Coordinates of C-alpha atoms in Angstrom, one line a residue:
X1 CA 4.4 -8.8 -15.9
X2 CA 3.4 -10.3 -12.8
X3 CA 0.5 -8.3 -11.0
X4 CA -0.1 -10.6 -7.7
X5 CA 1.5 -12.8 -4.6
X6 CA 3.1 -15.4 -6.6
X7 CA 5.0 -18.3 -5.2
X8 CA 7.8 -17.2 -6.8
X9 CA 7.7 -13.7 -6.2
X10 CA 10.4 -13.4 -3.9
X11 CA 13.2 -15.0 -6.3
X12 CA 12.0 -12.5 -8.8
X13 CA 12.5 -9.4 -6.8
X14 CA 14.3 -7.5 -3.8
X15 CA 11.6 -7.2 -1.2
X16 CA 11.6 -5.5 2.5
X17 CA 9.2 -4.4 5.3
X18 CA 6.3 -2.4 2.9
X19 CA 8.6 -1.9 -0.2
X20 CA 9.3 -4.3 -3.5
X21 CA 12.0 -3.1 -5.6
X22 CA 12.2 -4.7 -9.1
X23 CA 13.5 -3.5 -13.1
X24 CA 11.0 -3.7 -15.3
X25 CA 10.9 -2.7 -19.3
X26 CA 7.1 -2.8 -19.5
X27 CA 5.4 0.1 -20.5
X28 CA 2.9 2.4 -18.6
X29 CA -0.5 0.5 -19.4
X30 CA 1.0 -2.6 -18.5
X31 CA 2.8 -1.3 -14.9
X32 CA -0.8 0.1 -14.3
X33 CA -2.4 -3.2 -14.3
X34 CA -0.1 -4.5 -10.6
X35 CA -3.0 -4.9 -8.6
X36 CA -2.1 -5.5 -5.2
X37 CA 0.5 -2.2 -5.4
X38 CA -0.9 1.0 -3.7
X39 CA 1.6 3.1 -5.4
X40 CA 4.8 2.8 -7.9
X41 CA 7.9 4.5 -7.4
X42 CA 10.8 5.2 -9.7
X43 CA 14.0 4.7 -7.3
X44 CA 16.5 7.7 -6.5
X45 CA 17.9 6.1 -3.9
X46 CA 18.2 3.1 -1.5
X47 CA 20.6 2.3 1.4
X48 CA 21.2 1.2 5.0
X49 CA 19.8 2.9 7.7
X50 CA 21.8 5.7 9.2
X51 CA 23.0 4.7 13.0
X52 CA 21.9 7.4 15.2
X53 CA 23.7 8.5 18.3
X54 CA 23.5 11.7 20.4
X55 CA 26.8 13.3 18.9
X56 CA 26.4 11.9 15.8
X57 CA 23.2 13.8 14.4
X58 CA 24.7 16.8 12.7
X59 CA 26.5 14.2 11.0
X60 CA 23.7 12.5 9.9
X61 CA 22.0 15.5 8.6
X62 CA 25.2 16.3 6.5
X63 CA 25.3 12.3 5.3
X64 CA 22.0 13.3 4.0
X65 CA 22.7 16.5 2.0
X66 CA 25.6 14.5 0.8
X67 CA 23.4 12.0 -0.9
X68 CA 22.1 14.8 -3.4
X69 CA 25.1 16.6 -3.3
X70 CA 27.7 14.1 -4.5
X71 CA 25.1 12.6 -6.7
X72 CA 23.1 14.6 -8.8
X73 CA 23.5 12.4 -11.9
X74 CA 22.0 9.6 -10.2
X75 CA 19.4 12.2 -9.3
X76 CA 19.1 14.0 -12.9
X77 CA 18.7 10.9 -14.7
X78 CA 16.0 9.3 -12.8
X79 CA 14.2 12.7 -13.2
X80 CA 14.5 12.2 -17.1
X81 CA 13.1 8.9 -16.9
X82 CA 10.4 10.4 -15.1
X83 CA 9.8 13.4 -17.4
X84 CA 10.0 11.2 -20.3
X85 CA 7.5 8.4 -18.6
X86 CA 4.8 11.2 -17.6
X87 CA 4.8 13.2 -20.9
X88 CA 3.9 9.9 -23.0
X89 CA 1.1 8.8 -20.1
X90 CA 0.0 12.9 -20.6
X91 CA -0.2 12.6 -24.6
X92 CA -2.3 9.4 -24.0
X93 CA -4.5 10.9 -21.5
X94 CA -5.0 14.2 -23.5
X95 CA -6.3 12.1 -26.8
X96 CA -8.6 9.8 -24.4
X97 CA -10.0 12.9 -22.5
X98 CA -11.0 14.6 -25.9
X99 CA -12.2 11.8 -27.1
X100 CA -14.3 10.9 -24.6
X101 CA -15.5 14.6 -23.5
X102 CA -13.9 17.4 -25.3
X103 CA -15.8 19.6 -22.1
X104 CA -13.3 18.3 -19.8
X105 CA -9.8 20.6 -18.9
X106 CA -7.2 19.8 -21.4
X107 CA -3.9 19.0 -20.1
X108 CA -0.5 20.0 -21.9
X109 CA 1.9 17.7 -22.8
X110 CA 4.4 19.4 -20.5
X111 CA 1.9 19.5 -17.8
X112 CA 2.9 17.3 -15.4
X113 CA 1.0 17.2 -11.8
X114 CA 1.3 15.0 -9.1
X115 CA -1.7 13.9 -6.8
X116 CA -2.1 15.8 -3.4
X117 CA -1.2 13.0 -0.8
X118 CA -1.8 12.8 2.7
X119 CA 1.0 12.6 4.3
X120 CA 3.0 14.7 6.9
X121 CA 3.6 18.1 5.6
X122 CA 7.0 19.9 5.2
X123 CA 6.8 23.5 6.7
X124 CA 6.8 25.7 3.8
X125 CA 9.4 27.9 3.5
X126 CA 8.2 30.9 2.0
X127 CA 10.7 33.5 1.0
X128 CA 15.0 33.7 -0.2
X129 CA 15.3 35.0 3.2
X130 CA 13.5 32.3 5.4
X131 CA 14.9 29.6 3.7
X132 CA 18.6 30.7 4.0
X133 CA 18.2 31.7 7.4
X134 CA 16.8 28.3 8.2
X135 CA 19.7 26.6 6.5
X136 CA 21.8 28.8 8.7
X137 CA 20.1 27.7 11.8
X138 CA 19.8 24.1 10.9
X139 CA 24.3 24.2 10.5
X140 CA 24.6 26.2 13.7
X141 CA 22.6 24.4 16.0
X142 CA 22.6 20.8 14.6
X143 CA 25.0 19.8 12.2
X144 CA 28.5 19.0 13.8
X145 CA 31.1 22.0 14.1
X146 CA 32.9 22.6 11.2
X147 CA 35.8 25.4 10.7
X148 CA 34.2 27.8 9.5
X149 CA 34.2 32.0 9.7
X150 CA 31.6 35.0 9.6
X151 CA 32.6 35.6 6.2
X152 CA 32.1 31.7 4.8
X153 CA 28.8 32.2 6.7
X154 CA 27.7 35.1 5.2
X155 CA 29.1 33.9 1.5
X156 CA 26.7 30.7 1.8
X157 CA 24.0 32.9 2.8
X158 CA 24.7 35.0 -0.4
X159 CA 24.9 31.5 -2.9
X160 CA 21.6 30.6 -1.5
X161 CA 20.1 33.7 -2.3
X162 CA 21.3 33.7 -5.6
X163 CA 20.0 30.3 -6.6
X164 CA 17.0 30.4 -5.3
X165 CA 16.7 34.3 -6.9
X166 CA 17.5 32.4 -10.2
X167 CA 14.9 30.3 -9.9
X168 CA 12.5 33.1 -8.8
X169 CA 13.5 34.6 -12.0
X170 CA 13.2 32.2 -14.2
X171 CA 9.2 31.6 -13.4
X172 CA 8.0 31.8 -16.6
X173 CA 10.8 29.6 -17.7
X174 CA 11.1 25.6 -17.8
X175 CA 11.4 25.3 -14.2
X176 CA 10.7 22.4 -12.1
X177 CA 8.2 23.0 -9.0
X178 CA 8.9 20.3 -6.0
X179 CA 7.9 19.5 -2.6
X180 CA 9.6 17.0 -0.4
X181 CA 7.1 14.5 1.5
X182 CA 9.1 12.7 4.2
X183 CA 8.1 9.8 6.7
X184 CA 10.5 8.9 9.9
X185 CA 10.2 5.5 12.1
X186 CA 12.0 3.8 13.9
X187 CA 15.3 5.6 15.8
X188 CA 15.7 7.9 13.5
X189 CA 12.3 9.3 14.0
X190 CA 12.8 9.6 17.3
X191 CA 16.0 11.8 17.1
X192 CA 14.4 13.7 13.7
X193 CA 11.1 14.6 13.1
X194 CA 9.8 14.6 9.3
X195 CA 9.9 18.3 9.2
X196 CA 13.5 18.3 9.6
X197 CA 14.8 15.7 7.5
X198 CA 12.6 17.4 4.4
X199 CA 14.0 21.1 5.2
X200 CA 17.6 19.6 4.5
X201 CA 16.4 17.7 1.4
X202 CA 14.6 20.2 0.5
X203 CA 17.3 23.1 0.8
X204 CA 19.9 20.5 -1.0
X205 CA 17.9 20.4 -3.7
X206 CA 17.2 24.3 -4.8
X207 CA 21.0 25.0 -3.7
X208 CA 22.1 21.8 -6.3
X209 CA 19.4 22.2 -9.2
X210 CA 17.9 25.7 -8.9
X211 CA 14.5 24.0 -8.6
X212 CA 11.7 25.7 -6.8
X213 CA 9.4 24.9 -3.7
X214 CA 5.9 24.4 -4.3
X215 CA 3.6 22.8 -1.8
X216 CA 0.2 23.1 -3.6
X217 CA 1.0 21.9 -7.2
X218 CA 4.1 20.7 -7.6
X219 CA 5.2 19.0 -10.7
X220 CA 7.5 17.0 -8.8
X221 CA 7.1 15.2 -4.9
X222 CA 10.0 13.7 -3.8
X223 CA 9.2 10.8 -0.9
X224 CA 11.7 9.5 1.9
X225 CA 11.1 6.7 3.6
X226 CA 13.4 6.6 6.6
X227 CA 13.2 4.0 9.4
X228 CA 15.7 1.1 11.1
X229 CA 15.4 -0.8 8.3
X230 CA 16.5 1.2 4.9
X231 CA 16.3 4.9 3.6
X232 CA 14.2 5.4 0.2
X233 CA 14.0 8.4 -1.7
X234 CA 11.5 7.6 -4.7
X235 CA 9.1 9.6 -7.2
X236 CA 5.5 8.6 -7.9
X237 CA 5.3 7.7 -11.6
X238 CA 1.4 8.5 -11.5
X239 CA -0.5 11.1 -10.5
X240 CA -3.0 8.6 -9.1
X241 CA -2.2 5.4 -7.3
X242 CA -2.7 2.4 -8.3
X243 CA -4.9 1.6 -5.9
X244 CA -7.7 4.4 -6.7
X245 CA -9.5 2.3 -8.9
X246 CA -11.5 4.3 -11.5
X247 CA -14.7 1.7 -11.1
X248 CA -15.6 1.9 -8.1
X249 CA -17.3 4.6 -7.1
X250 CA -17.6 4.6 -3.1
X251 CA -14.6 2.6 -1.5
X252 CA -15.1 0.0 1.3
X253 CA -12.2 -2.3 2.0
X254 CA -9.3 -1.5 0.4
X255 CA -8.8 -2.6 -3.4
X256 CA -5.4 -3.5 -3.0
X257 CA -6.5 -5.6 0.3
X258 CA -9.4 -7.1 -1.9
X259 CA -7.7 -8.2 -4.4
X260 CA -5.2 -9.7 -2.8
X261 CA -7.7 -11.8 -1.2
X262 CA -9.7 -12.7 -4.6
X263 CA -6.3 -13.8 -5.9
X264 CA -5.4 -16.8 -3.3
X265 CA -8.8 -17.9 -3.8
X266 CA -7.7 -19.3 -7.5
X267 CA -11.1 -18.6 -9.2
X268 CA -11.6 -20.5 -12.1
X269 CA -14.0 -20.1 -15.2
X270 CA -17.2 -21.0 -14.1
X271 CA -16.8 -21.6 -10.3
X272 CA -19.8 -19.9 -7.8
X273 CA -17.9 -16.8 -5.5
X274 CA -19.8 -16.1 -2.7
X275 CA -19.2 -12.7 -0.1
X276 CA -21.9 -13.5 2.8
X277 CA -20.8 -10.3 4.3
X278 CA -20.2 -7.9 1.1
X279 CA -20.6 -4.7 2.7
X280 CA -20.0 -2.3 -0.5
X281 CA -19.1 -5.0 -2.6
X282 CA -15.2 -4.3 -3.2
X283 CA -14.7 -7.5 -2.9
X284 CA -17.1 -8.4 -5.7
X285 CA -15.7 -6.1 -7.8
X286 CA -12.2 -6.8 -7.6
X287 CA -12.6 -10.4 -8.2
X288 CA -15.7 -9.9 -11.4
X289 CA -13.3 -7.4 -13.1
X290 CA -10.2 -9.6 -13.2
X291 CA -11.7 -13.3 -13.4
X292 CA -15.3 -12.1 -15.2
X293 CA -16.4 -15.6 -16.6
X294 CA -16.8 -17.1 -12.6
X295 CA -20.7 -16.6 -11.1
X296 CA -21.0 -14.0 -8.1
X297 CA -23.0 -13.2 -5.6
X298 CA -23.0 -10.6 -2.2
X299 CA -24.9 -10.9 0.7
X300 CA -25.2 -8.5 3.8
X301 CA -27.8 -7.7 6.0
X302 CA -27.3 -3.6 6.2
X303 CA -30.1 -1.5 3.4
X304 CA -27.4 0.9 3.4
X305 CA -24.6 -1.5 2.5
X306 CA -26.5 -3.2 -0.1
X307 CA -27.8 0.4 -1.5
X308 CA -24.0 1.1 -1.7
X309 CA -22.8 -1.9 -3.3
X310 CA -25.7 -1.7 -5.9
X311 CA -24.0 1.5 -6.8
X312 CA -20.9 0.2 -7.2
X313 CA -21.9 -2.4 -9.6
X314 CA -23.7 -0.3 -11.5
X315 CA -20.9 2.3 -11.8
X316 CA -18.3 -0.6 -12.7
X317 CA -21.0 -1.7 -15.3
X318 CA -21.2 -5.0 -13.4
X319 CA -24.7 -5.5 -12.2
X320 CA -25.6 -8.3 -14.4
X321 CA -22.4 -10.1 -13.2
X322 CA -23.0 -10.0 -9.5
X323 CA -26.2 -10.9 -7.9
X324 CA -27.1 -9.2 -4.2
X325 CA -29.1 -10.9 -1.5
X326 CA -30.4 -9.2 1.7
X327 CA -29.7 -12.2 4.3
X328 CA -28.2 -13.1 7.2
X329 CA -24.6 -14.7 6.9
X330 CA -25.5 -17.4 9.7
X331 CA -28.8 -18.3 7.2
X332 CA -27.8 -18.4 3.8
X333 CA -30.8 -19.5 1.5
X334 CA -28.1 -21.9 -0.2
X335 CA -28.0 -25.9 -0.5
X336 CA -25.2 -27.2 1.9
X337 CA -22.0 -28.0 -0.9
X338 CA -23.1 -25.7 -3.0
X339 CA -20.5 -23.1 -3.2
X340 CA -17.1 -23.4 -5.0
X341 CA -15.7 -20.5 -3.4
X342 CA -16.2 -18.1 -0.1
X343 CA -14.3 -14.7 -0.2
X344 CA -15.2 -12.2 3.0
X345 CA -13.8 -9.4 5.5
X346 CA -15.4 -10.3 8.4
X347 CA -16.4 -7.5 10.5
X348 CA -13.9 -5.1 13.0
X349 CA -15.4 -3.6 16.0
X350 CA -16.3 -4.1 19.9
X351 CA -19.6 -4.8 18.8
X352 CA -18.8 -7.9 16.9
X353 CA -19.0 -10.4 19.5
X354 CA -15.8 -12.8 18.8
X355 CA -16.9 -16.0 20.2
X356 CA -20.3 -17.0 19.2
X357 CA -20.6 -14.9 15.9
X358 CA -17.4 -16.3 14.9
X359 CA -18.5 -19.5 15.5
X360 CA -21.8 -19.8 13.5
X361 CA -20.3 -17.1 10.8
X362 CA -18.1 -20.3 9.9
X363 CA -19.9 -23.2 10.4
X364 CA -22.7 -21.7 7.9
X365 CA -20.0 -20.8 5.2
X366 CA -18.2 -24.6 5.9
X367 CA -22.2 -25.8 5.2
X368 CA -22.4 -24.0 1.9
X369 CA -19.1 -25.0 1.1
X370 CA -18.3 -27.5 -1.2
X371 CA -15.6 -30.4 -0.8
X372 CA -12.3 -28.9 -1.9
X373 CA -13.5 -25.6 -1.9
X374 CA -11.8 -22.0 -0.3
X375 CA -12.6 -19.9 1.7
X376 CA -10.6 -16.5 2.0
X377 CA -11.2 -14.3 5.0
X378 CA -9.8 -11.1 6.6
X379 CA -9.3 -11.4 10.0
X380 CA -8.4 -8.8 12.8
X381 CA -6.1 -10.0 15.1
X382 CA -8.8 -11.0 17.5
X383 CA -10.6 -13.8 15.4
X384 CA -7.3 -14.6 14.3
X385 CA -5.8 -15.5 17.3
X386 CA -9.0 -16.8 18.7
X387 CA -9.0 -19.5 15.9
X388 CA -5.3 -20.5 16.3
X389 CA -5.8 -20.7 20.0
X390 CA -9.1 -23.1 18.8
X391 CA -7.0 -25.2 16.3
X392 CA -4.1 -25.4 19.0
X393 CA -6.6 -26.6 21.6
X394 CA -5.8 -23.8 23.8
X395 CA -9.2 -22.5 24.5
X396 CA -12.8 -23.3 23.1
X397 CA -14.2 -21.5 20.2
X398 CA -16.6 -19.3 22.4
X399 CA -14.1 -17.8 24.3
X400 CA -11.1 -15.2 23.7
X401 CA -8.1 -17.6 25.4
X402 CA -4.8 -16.4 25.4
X403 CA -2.2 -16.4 22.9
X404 CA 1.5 -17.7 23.6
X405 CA 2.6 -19.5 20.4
X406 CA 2.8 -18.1 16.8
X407 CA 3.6 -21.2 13.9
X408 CA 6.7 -20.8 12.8
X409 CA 5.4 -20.3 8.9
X410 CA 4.0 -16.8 8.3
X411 CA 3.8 -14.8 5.2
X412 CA 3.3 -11.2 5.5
X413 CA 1.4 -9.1 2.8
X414 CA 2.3 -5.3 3.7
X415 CA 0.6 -2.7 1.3
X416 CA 0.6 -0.1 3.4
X417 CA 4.2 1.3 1.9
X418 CA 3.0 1.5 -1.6
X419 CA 3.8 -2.2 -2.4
X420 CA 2.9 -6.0 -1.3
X421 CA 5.8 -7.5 0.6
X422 CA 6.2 -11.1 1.2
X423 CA 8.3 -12.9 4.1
X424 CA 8.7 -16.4 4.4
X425 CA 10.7 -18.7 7.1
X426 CA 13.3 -20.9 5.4
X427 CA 12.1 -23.9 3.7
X428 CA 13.7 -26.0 6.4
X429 CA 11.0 -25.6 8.4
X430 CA 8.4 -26.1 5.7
X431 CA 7.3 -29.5 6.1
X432 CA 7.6 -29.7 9.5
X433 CA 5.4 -26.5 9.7
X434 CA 3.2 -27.7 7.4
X435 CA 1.8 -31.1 9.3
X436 CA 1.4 -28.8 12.1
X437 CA -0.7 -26.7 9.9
X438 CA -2.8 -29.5 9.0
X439 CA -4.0 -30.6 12.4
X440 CA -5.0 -27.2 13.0
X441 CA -8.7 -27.0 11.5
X442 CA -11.6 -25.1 13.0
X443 CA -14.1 -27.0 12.5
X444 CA -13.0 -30.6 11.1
X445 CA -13.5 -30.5 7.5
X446 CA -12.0 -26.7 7.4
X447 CA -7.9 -27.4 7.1
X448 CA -6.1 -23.9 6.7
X449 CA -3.7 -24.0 3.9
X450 CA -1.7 -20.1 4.3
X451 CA -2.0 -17.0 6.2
X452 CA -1.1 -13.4 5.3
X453 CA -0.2 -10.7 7.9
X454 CA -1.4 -7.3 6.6
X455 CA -1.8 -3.2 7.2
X456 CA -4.7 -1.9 7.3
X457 CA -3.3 1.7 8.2
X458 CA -3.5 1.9 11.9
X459 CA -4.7 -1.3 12.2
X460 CA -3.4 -5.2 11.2
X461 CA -4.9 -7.7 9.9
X462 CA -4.6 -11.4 8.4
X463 CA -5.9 -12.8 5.0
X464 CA -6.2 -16.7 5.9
X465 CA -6.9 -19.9 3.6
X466 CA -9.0 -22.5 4.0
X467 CA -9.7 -25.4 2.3
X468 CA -12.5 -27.9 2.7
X469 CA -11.6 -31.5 3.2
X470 CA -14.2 -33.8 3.8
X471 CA -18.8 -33.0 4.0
X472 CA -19.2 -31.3 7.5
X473 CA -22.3 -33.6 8.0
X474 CA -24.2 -30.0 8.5

């Protein structure tokens, strides 16, 4: 039931670079309440990365065929579960929709569709004849030599033919649709691209099951993950992820991201959240809808940002919970210890001047900041090495120093990959660490408590904790 970054998170659950595998037995309404997930999977298949070497990649290729082939159960019983998992969410979603607006496109119970993603595209193979002829390609000029004749060649050519005809055949029949959605890293992507790895799977598949290819709607999307550090095969068990949240209607920073952040700030019942840079207010929004009985309010100076953010709240029915101010971050029209909690993504870009702007962005928020308060930030790399270098006494606030040291204690939030990862050093070099940490403070009173290294796509960032120890004198 756990839906955040607990403490004990890793002792609960298996958990790699972007990917947290766990065994659950709750239901659908309560897996759709994880949070800080961007998708959920139900598992196929997870191993070791495959060792690539120059005379070992037609191998490779047949490794992976051989992972459907001499395993379809594994295969055939995780697409039950998924059949069975989807048809109940349909019913559900079929009684709410007419309920709620009988004008709305009915879905059947057997109607099962999964959500167009973006990510690299298989070439489609489009006819019996094109997609046998491929196979034949792909055996001849990649996988290693096997003994073989014209007629085995020609008979395989035949059996392929014949089961994909079947499937052709059977159209108006019970038969599953799929399209195989593949993503390469690492070594293996360098000696494979995407395209290739899903033509095998794909081919593997409609030879083994009979299933057919569909790229537009399929009822099925298969996704491998292969890079140096495992192989995943997995289904989506929504059509929708996780992190598409259905109240809020123009998306800033992502949800996921946000609430991640309004998590480590451990609001309580009653406490005063400020964003001083709210932009469109995902923030806001993520933190109202899960802790609603804590007081917030946005600030920004940008009419557009605020125009968007008002139609957020309204949209997420949350306008009476959030109040939004057109100020300044560096002048916040707020009593110095006034605020119980600070929660902000502080602006990316060239145009973001990292020394001074950094500088007074913080001192205002430690003014308004109350003794044992938090403050929660999202850092690019820039501020975040720039304020490390500052705590370090490497190089003064104003100025962008250089970097050479990273603290030994780091714990990474990937969600990127679906799923929130979490990696920690060993606890033998906790409290060490940890009286390091606390002589690393900004600006005096603000002692940093816990950092988190995540993806923002292209991009990296870091949520980082604060705590307040002592008045600034501000």
């Amino acid at each position: 039931g756990s839906t955040g970054i607990e403490p004990h998170l890793p002792h609960q659950v298996e958990y790699i670079s972007g990917k947290v595998f766990f065994t659950t037995s709750s239901d659908l309404n309560m897996l759709k309440k994880l949070k800080s997930a961007e998708r959920l999977f139900l598992l196929i298949k997870k191993q070791s990365p495959f060792t690539v070497s120059s005379p070992r990649k037609g191998k490779i290729l047949n490794e992976i065929q051989k992972l459907i082939n001499d395993d379809p159960g594994s295969w055939l019983d995780t697409i039950s579960i998924w059949k069975n998992l989807l048809e109940l969410d349909t019913k559900k979603e079929t009684l709410s929709q007419r309920a709620s607006n009988p004008l709305k496109r009915k879905m059947g119970e057997n109607e099962i569709i999964a959500k167009k993603l973006k990510v690299e595209e298989m070439q489609k193979i489009e006819t019996t004849h094109k997609e046998c002829q491929l196979e034949k390609q792909i055996e001849e000029n990649v996988l290693e030599q096997r003994d073989s004749v014209t007629g085995q060649e020609t008979l395989q050519e035949e059996e392929c033919q014949n089961d994909v005809g079947k499937a052709v055949d059977a159209h108006n029949q019970d038969v599953l649709t799929f399209r195989v959605s593949c993503r390469c890293s690492g070594t293996i992507g360098k000696a494979f691209t995407a395209q290739e790895i899903g033509r095998v799977i794909g081919i593997a598949l409609m030879k083994q099951f009979g299933w057919k290819t569909d790229l537009r709607t399929p009822n099925l999307e298969i996704f491998v993950h292969l890079n140096d550090i495992y192989f995943v095969v997995g289904i989506p068990v929504f059509r929708i992820p996780l992190a598409s949240r259905t109240y809020i209607k123009t998306a800033g920073l992502r949800s996921t991201i946000a609430w991640a952040m309004a998590s480590l700030a451990e609001i309580k019942p009653g406490a005063f959240v400020l964003d001083p840079m709210c932009g469109l207010g995902t923030i806001l929004l993520e933190a109202a809808k899960e802790w609603p009985s804590a007081y917030y309010m946005g600030a920004d100076v940008s009419d557009s940002q605020l125009l968007g953010a008002c139609d957020n709240l309204k949209a997420a029915g949350l306008k009476d919970k959030i109040e939004l101010l057109k100020v300044s971050v560096i002048e916040l029209p707020l009593p110095s210890d006034s605020v119980d909690i600070i929660i902000s993504d502080i602006p990316f870009g060239k145009k973001f001047k990292l020394g001074k702007d950094i500088k007074s962005i913080l001192q205002e928020m430690e003014r308004v900041l109350h003794v044992g308060g938090t403050i929660v930030l999202l850092l690019n790399e820039d501020h975040h090495r720039l304020l490390k270098d500052c705590r370090e006494g490497n190089s003064p606030l104003n100025s962008k120093g250089s970097h050479t040291h990273e603290p030994e204690i780091k714990k990474c939030l990937n969600p990127e990959e679906n799923t929130g990862t979490s990696e920690m050093v060993p606890s033998s070099h906790e409290t060490s660490n940890n009286a390091c940490l606390n002589k690393m403070s900004p600006f005096g009173s603000l002692v940093p408590v816990e950092y988190y290294k995540v993806s923002l796509g292209k991009t990296e960032a870091f949520i980082c904790k604060y705590k307040k120890s002592h008045s600034s004198g501000l």
